[in-house]
PDB file of C-alpha atoms in Angstrom:
ATOM      1  CA  UNK A 338       0.000   0.000   0.000  1.00 85.00           C
ATOM      2  CA  UNK A 339       1.220   3.538  -0.707  1.00 91.00           C
ATOM      3  CA  UNK A 340       2.341   5.745   2.169  1.00 93.00           C
ATOM      4  CA  UNK A 341       3.875   9.168   2.796  1.00 94.00           C
ATOM      5  CA  UNK A 342       7.528   8.048   3.058  1.00 95.00           C
ATOM      6  CA  UNK A 343       8.715   9.958  -0.014  1.00 96.00           C
ATOM      7  CA  UNK A 344       6.669  13.016   0.920  1.00 96.00           C
ATOM      8  CA  UNK A 345       8.089  13.065   4.453  1.00 95.00           C
ATOM      9  CA  UNK A 346      11.629  12.783   3.073  1.00 95.00           C
ATOM     10  CA  UNK A 347      11.079  15.727   0.733  1.00 95.00           C
ATOM     11  CA  UNK A 348       9.467  17.833   3.457  1.00 93.00           C
ATOM     12  CA  UNK A 349      12.364  17.055   5.819  1.00 93.00           C
ATOM     13  CA  UNK A 350      14.695  18.425   3.134  1.00 94.00           C
ATOM     14  CA  UNK A 351      12.661  21.646   2.969  1.00 94.00           C
ATOM     15  CA  UNK A 352      11.083  20.768  -0.390  1.00 94.00           C
ATOM     16  CA  UNK A 353       7.398  20.932   0.546  1.00 88.00           C
ATOM     17  CA  UNK A 354       4.681  21.106  -0.530  1.00 97.00           C
ATOM     18  CA  UNK A 355       4.977  17.848  -2.471  1.00 98.00           C
ATOM     19  CA  UNK A 356       2.794  16.926  -5.423  1.00 98.00           C
ATOM     20  CA  UNK A 357       2.268  13.505  -6.942  1.00 98.00           C
ATOM     21  CA  UNK A 358       1.797  13.170 -10.702  1.00 98.00           C
ATOM     22  CA  UNK A 359       0.388  10.306 -12.753  1.00 98.00           C
ATOM     23  CA  UNK A 360      -1.286   9.772 -16.129  1.00 98.00           C
ATOM     24  CA  UNK A 361      -4.164   7.833 -17.635  1.00 97.00           C
ATOM     25  CA  UNK A 362      -4.652   6.809 -21.231  1.00 98.00           C
ATOM     26  CA  UNK A 363      -1.293   6.017 -22.798  1.00 97.00           C
ATOM     27  CA  UNK A 364      -2.499   2.775 -24.360  1.00 97.00           C
ATOM     28  CA  UNK A 365      -5.968   3.475 -25.816  1.00 98.00           C
ATOM     29  CA  UNK A 366      -6.577   3.863 -29.540  1.00 98.00           C
ATOM     30  CA  UNK A 367      -8.740   6.945 -29.064  1.00 98.00           C
ATOM     31  CA  UNK A 368      -9.022  10.004 -26.882  1.00 98.00           C
ATOM     32  CA  UNK A 369      -6.532  12.276 -25.147  1.00 98.00           C
ATOM     33  CA  UNK A 370      -3.894  11.337 -22.622  1.00 98.00           C
ATOM     34  CA  UNK A 371      -4.688  12.878 -19.241  1.00 98.00           C
ATOM     35  CA  UNK A 372      -2.444  13.582 -16.254  1.00 98.00           C
ATOM     36  CA  UNK A 373      -3.353  14.419 -12.688  1.00 98.00           C
ATOM     37  CA  UNK A 374      -1.365  16.198 -10.007  1.00 98.00           C
ATOM     38  CA  UNK A 375      -2.235  16.180  -6.315  1.00 98.00           C
ATOM     39  CA  UNK A 376      -0.887  17.855  -3.189  1.00 98.00           C
ATOM     40  CA  UNK A 377      -1.925  16.190   0.075  1.00 97.00           C
ATOM     41  CA  UNK A 378      -1.331  17.464   3.607  1.00 94.00           C
ATOM     42  CA  UNK A 379      -0.292  14.457   5.726  1.00 92.00           C
ATOM     43  CA  UNK A 380      -1.348  16.307   8.883  1.00 90.00           C
ATOM     44  CA  UNK A 381      -4.948  16.889   7.829  1.00 92.00           C
ATOM     45  CA  UNK A 382      -5.703  14.057   5.402  1.00 93.00           C
ATOM     46  CA  UNK A 383      -8.833  12.206   6.594  1.00 92.00           C
ATOM     47  CA  UNK A 384      -8.489   8.520   7.403  1.00 90.00           C
ATOM     48  CA  UNK A 385     -11.114   7.762   4.748  1.00 85.00           C
ATOM     49  CA  UNK A 386      -8.676   9.021   2.142  1.00 89.00           C
ATOM     50  CA  UNK A 387      -5.449   7.823   3.728  1.00 89.00           C
ATOM     51  CA  UNK A 388      -6.754   4.253   3.954  1.00 89.00           C
ATOM     52  CA  UNK A 389      -8.568   4.241   0.619  1.00 91.00           C
ATOM     53  CA  UNK A 390      -5.993   5.707  -1.744  1.00 90.00           C
ATOM     54  CA  UNK A 391      -4.254   3.237  -4.008  1.00 87.00           C
ATOM     55  CA  UNK A 392      -3.226   2.745  -7.611  1.00 82.00           C
ATOM     56  CA  UNK A 393      -6.421   3.707  -9.479  1.00 84.00           C
ATOM     57  CA  UNK A 394      -6.249   0.545 -11.596  1.00 86.00           C
ATOM     58  CA  UNK A 395      -6.703  -1.555  -8.436  1.00 89.00           C
ATOM     59  CA  UNK A 396      -9.872   0.253  -7.376  1.00 91.00           C
ATOM     60  CA  UNK A 397     -13.433  -0.394  -8.497  1.00 92.00           C
ATOM     61  CA  UNK A 398     -15.015   2.476 -10.472  1.00 92.00           C
ATOM     62  CA  UNK A 399     -17.422   3.335  -7.641  1.00 94.00           C
ATOM     63  CA  UNK A 400     -14.537   3.566  -5.163  1.00 93.00           C
ATOM     64  CA  UNK A 401     -12.543   5.768  -7.553  1.00 95.00           C
ATOM     65  CA  UNK A 402     -15.498   8.116  -7.916  1.00 95.00           C
ATOM     66  CA  UNK A 403     -15.907   8.418  -4.140  1.00 95.00           C
ATOM     67  CA  UNK A 404     -12.210   9.113  -3.608  1.00 95.00           C
ATOM     68  CA  UNK A 405     -12.198  11.597  -6.496  1.00 96.00           C
ATOM     69  CA  UNK A 406     -14.944  13.640  -4.818  1.00 96.00           C
ATOM     70  CA  UNK A 407     -13.095  13.534  -1.484  1.00 95.00           C
ATOM     71  CA  UNK A 408      -9.886  14.692  -3.160  1.00 96.00           C
ATOM     72  CA  UNK A 409     -11.678  17.758  -4.523  1.00 95.00           C
ATOM     73  CA  UNK A 410     -12.341  18.760  -0.905  1.00 95.00           C
ATOM     74  CA  UNK A 411      -9.214  17.582   0.910  1.00 96.00           C
ATOM     75  CA  UNK A 412      -6.432  18.013  -1.676  1.00 97.00           C
ATOM     76  CA  UNK A 413      -5.097  20.529  -4.149  1.00 98.00           C
ATOM     77  CA  UNK A 414      -5.404  18.989  -7.602  1.00 98.00           C
ATOM     78  CA  UNK A 415      -4.457  19.867 -11.145  1.00 98.00           C
ATOM     79  CA  UNK A 416      -5.357  18.350 -14.496  1.00 98.00           C
ATOM     80  CA  UNK A 417      -3.327  18.285 -17.697  1.00 98.00           C
ATOM     81  CA  UNK A 418      -4.493  17.058 -21.094  1.00 98.00           C
ATOM     82  CA  UNK A 419      -2.644  16.355 -24.333  1.00 98.00           C
ATOM     83  CA  UNK A 420      -4.942  16.047 -27.321  1.00 98.00           C
ATOM     84  CA  UNK A 421      -5.113  13.374 -29.988  1.00 98.00           C
ATOM     85  CA  UNK A 422      -3.528  15.868 -32.393  1.00 98.00           C
ATOM     86  CA  UNK A 423      -0.612  16.368 -30.003  1.00 98.00           C
ATOM     87  CA  UNK A 424      -0.226  12.610 -29.520  1.00 98.00           C
ATOM     88  CA  UNK A 425      -0.014  12.116 -33.288  1.00 98.00           C
ATOM     89  CA  UNK A 426       2.357  15.051 -33.778  1.00 98.00           C
ATOM     90  CA  UNK A 427       4.731  14.361 -30.875  1.00 98.00           C
ATOM     91  CA  UNK A 428       4.332  10.590 -30.080  1.00 98.00           C
ATOM     92  CA  UNK A 429       2.559   9.207 -27.023  1.00 98.00           C
ATOM     93  CA  UNK A 430       5.538   9.456 -24.654  1.00 98.00           C
ATOM     94  CA  UNK A 431       6.194  13.121 -25.401  1.00 98.00           C
ATOM     95  CA  UNK A 432       2.474  13.885 -25.199  1.00 98.00           C
ATOM     96  CA  UNK A 433       2.298  12.160 -21.821  1.00 98.00           C
ATOM     97  CA  UNK A 434       5.181  14.262 -20.529  1.00 98.00           C
ATOM     98  CA  UNK A 435       3.397  17.370 -21.833  1.00 98.00           C
ATOM     99  CA  UNK A 436       0.177  16.423 -20.029  1.00 98.00           C
ATOM    100  CA  UNK A 437       2.127  15.864 -16.807  1.00 98.00           C
ATOM    101  CA  UNK A 438       3.782  19.285 -17.093  1.00 98.00           C
ATOM    102  CA  UNK A 439       0.381  20.876 -17.635  1.00 98.00           C
ATOM    103  CA  UNK A 440      -1.080  19.084 -14.597  1.00 98.00           C
ATOM    104  CA  UNK A 441       1.626  20.517 -12.327  1.00 98.00           C
ATOM    105  CA  UNK A 442       1.203  23.970 -13.876  1.00 98.00           C
ATOM    106  CA  UNK A 443      -2.554  23.749 -13.177  1.00 98.00           C
ATOM    107  CA  UNK A 444      -2.036  23.439  -9.409  1.00 98.00           C
ATOM    108  CA  UNK A 445      -3.143  26.530  -7.494  1.00 98.00           C
ATOM    109  CA  UNK A 446      -0.083  26.140  -5.229  1.00 97.00           C
ATOM    110  CA  UNK A 447       3.414  25.812  -6.672  1.00 96.00           C
ATOM    111  CA  UNK A 448       4.987  22.593  -5.353  1.00 98.00           C
ATOM    112  CA  UNK A 449       8.472  22.429  -3.939  1.00 97.00           C
ATOM    113  CA  UNK A 450       8.880  18.839  -5.080  1.00 98.00           C
ATOM    114  CA  UNK A 451       7.144  16.582  -7.598  1.00 98.00           C
ATOM    115  CA  UNK A 452       6.935  12.794  -7.382  1.00 98.00           C
ATOM    116  CA  UNK A 453       6.344  11.364 -10.859  1.00 98.00           C
ATOM    117  CA  UNK A 454       5.002   7.900 -11.593  1.00 98.00           C
ATOM    118  CA  UNK A 455       7.365   6.183 -14.033  1.00 97.00           C
ATOM    119  CA  UNK A 456      11.044   6.265 -14.915  1.00 97.00           C
ATOM    120  CA  UNK A 457      11.464   9.738 -16.393  1.00 96.00           C
ATOM    121  CA  UNK A 458      10.625  13.328 -15.561  1.00 98.00           C
ATOM    122  CA  UNK A 459       8.625  15.851 -17.560  1.00 98.00           C
ATOM    123  CA  UNK A 460       9.552  19.529 -17.572  1.00 97.00           C
ATOM    124  CA  UNK A 461       8.823  20.793 -14.078  1.00 98.00           C
ATOM    125  CA  UNK A 462       8.900  24.131 -12.221  1.00 96.00           C
ATOM    126  CA  UNK A 463      10.493  22.359  -9.236  1.00 97.00           C
ATOM    127  CA  UNK A 464      12.775  19.435  -8.377  1.00 97.00           C
ATOM    128  CA  UNK A 465      11.322  16.041  -9.246  1.00 97.00           C
ATOM    129  CA  UNK A 466      11.834  12.357  -8.553  1.00 97.00           C
ATOM    130  CA  UNK A 467      10.637   9.535 -10.809  1.00 98.00           C
ATOM    131  CA  UNK A 468       9.238   6.503  -8.981  1.00 98.00           C
ATOM    132  CA  UNK A 469       8.613   3.289 -10.911  1.00 97.00           C
ATOM    133  CA  UNK A 470       5.197   1.936  -9.875  1.00 95.00           C
ATOM    134  CA  UNK A 471       4.871   5.082  -7.817  1.00 95.00           C
ATOM    135  CA  UNK A 472       1.078   4.858  -7.641  1.00 94.00           C
ATOM    136  CA  UNK A 473       1.547   1.875  -5.335  1.00 94.00           C
ATOM    137  CA  UNK A 474       4.279   3.567  -3.277  1.00 96.00           C
ATOM    138  CA  UNK A 475       3.311   7.206  -2.784  1.00 97.00           C
ATOM    139  CA  UNK A 476      -0.058   8.434  -1.521  1.00 96.00           C
ATOM    140  CA  UNK A 477       0.332  11.658  -3.520  1.00 97.00           C
ATOM    141  CA  UNK A 478       0.891   9.732  -6.754  1.00 97.00           C
ATOM    142  CA  UNK A 479      -2.010   7.398  -5.912  1.00 96.00           C
ATOM    143  CA  UNK A 480      -4.226  10.467  -5.515  1.00 97.00           C
ATOM    144  CA  UNK A 481      -2.981  11.847  -8.827  1.00 97.00           C
ATOM    145  CA  UNK A 482      -3.713   8.529 -10.532  1.00 97.00           C
ATOM    146  CA  UNK A 483      -7.333   8.724  -9.379  1.00 97.00           C
ATOM    147  CA  UNK A 484      -7.662  12.320 -10.579  1.00 98.00           C
ATOM    148  CA  UNK A 485      -6.295  11.339 -13.984  1.00 98.00           C
ATOM    149  CA  UNK A 486      -8.280   8.104 -14.377  1.00 97.00           C
ATOM    150  CA  UNK A 487     -11.675   9.449 -13.303  1.00 98.00           C
ATOM    151  CA  UNK A 488     -11.239  12.625 -15.353  1.00 98.00           C
ATOM    152  CA  UNK A 489     -10.284  10.702 -18.488  1.00 98.00           C
ATOM    153  CA  UNK A 490     -13.077   8.161 -18.067  1.00 98.00           C
ATOM    154  CA  UNK A 491     -15.549  11.042 -17.909  1.00 98.00           C
ATOM    155  CA  UNK A 492     -14.114  12.558 -21.084  1.00 98.00           C
ATOM    156  CA  UNK A 493     -14.469   9.251 -22.899  1.00 98.00           C
ATOM    157  CA  UNK A 494     -18.016   8.757 -21.603  1.00 98.00           C
ATOM    158  CA  UNK A 495     -18.937  12.163 -23.035  1.00 98.00           C
ATOM    159  CA  UNK A 496     -17.383  11.262 -26.386  1.00 98.00           C
ATOM    160  CA  UNK A 497     -19.330   7.981 -26.320  1.00 98.00           C
ATOM    161  CA  UNK A 498     -22.580   9.946 -26.357  1.00 98.00           C
ATOM    162  CA  UNK A 499     -21.576  11.368 -29.733  1.00 97.00           C
ATOM    163  CA  UNK A 500     -19.995   8.136 -31.007  1.00 98.00           C
ATOM    164  CA  UNK A 501     -21.881   5.276 -29.287  1.00 98.00           C
ATOM    165  CA  UNK A 502     -20.737   2.511 -31.655  1.00 98.00           C
ATOM    166  CA  UNK A 503     -17.226   2.249 -30.209  1.00 98.00           C
ATOM    167  CA  UNK A 504     -18.086   1.509 -26.562  1.00 98.00           C
ATOM    168  CA  UNK A 505     -15.854   4.232 -25.169  1.00 98.00           C
ATOM    169  CA  UNK A 506     -18.010   4.590 -22.061  1.00 97.00           C
ATOM    170  CA  UNK A 507     -16.933   1.058 -21.116  1.00 97.00           C
ATOM    171  CA  UNK A 508     -13.534   0.536 -22.774  1.00 98.00           C
ATOM    172  CA  UNK A 509     -12.175   4.106 -22.448  1.00 98.00           C
ATOM    173  CA  UNK A 510     -10.812   3.887 -25.978  1.00 98.00           C
ATOM    174  CA  UNK A 511      -8.849   0.654 -25.588  1.00 98.00           C
ATOM    175  CA  UNK A 512      -8.923  -1.820 -28.478  1.00 98.00           C
ATOM    176  CA  UNK A 513     -11.664  -4.128 -27.223  1.00 98.00           C
ATOM    177  CA  UNK A 514     -13.860  -6.246 -29.498  1.00 98.00           C
ATOM    178  CA  UNK A 515     -16.610  -3.623 -29.245  1.00 98.00           C
ATOM    179  CA  UNK A 516     -14.191  -0.902 -30.320  1.00 98.00           C
ATOM    180  CA  UNK A 517     -12.848  -3.009 -33.185  1.00 98.00           C
ATOM    181  CA  UNK A 518     -16.372  -3.744 -34.385  1.00 98.00           C
ATOM    182  CA  UNK A 519     -17.185  -0.038 -34.330  1.00 98.00           C
ATOM    183  CA  UNK A 520     -14.132   0.668 -36.450  1.00 98.00           C
ATOM    184  CA  UNK A 521     -15.123  -2.065 -38.910  1.00 97.00           C
ATOM    185  CA  UNK A 522     -18.666  -0.721 -39.201  1.00 97.00           C
ATOM    186  CA  UNK A 523     -18.138   3.038 -39.060  1.00 97.00           C
ATOM    187  CA  UNK A 524     -14.444   3.707 -39.615  1.00 97.00           C
ATOM    188  CA  UNK A 525     -12.018   6.088 -37.952  1.00 98.00           C
ATOM    189  CA  UNK A 526     -13.205   9.233 -36.139  1.00 98.00           C
ATOM    190  CA  UNK A 527     -11.444  12.507 -35.385  1.00 98.00           C
ATOM    191  CA  UNK A 528     -10.816  11.186 -31.872  1.00 98.00           C
ATOM    192  CA  UNK A 529      -8.739   8.181 -32.988  1.00 98.00           C
ATOM    193  CA  UNK A 530      -4.957   8.247 -32.710  1.00 98.00           C
ATOM    194  CA  UNK A 531      -3.792   7.977 -36.293  1.00 98.00           C
ATOM    195  CA  UNK A 532      -0.180   7.364 -35.255  1.00 97.00           C
ATOM    196  CA  UNK A 533      -1.168   4.142 -33.455  1.00 98.00           C
ATOM    197  CA  UNK A 534      -0.559   1.040 -35.568  1.00 97.00           C
ATOM    198  CA  UNK A 535      -4.110  -0.438 -35.500  1.00 97.00           C
ATOM    199  CA  UNK A 536      -5.636   2.859 -36.649  1.00 98.00           C
ATOM    200  CA  UNK A 537      -2.878   3.546 -39.150  1.00 97.00           C
ATOM    201  CA  UNK A 538      -3.452   0.122 -40.746  1.00 96.00           C
ATOM    202  CA  UNK A 539      -7.156   0.843 -41.173  1.00 96.00           C
ATOM    203  CA  UNK A 540      -6.393   4.161 -42.852  1.00 96.00           C
ATOM    204  CA  UNK A 541      -3.863   2.533 -45.192  1.00 93.00           C
ATOM    205  CA  UNK A 542      -6.375  -0.004 -46.545  1.00 82.00           C
TER     206      UNK A 542
END
């Protein structure tokens, strides 16, 4: 389970406040990549959040939604988005780094330290540390993962209302059978990532 070890270390070094940063949506065939940033106060964080926060992928959707609403009250959060056009122009890794930078910039408080999920750092306005599998190690990153995941799922659910054939409200743009059938029946939309091999192959036919 994630804890505050890395946050406490940074604060002890005079680098507070500390924000966690994580992304959602690197793998899907459609939709933007979204990053979340979160600053938690270890001294005031409610037990309901402290005990519930975890890697968003390990949580049921209902639990993520509940924690997301609590984070809006008990944390400082920021959201960063890189569009499909930016993904295709830059590549998914660079677009993910851009979304992460934007999430940190969107925070209403400038952090003194950023903990980034993964093995590399985006451009940051402060010192940063990359933590592999950080969403299972740092409570701040776990919070950021929930912000990113819930926000992106909501974006894809809205897009699904306009394009219901692809099942984006359930698959979030991943290449499920429902999504593949939608592509076979209705083709590629403006929200598909043309630089991704499955979509590129359809366009080349």
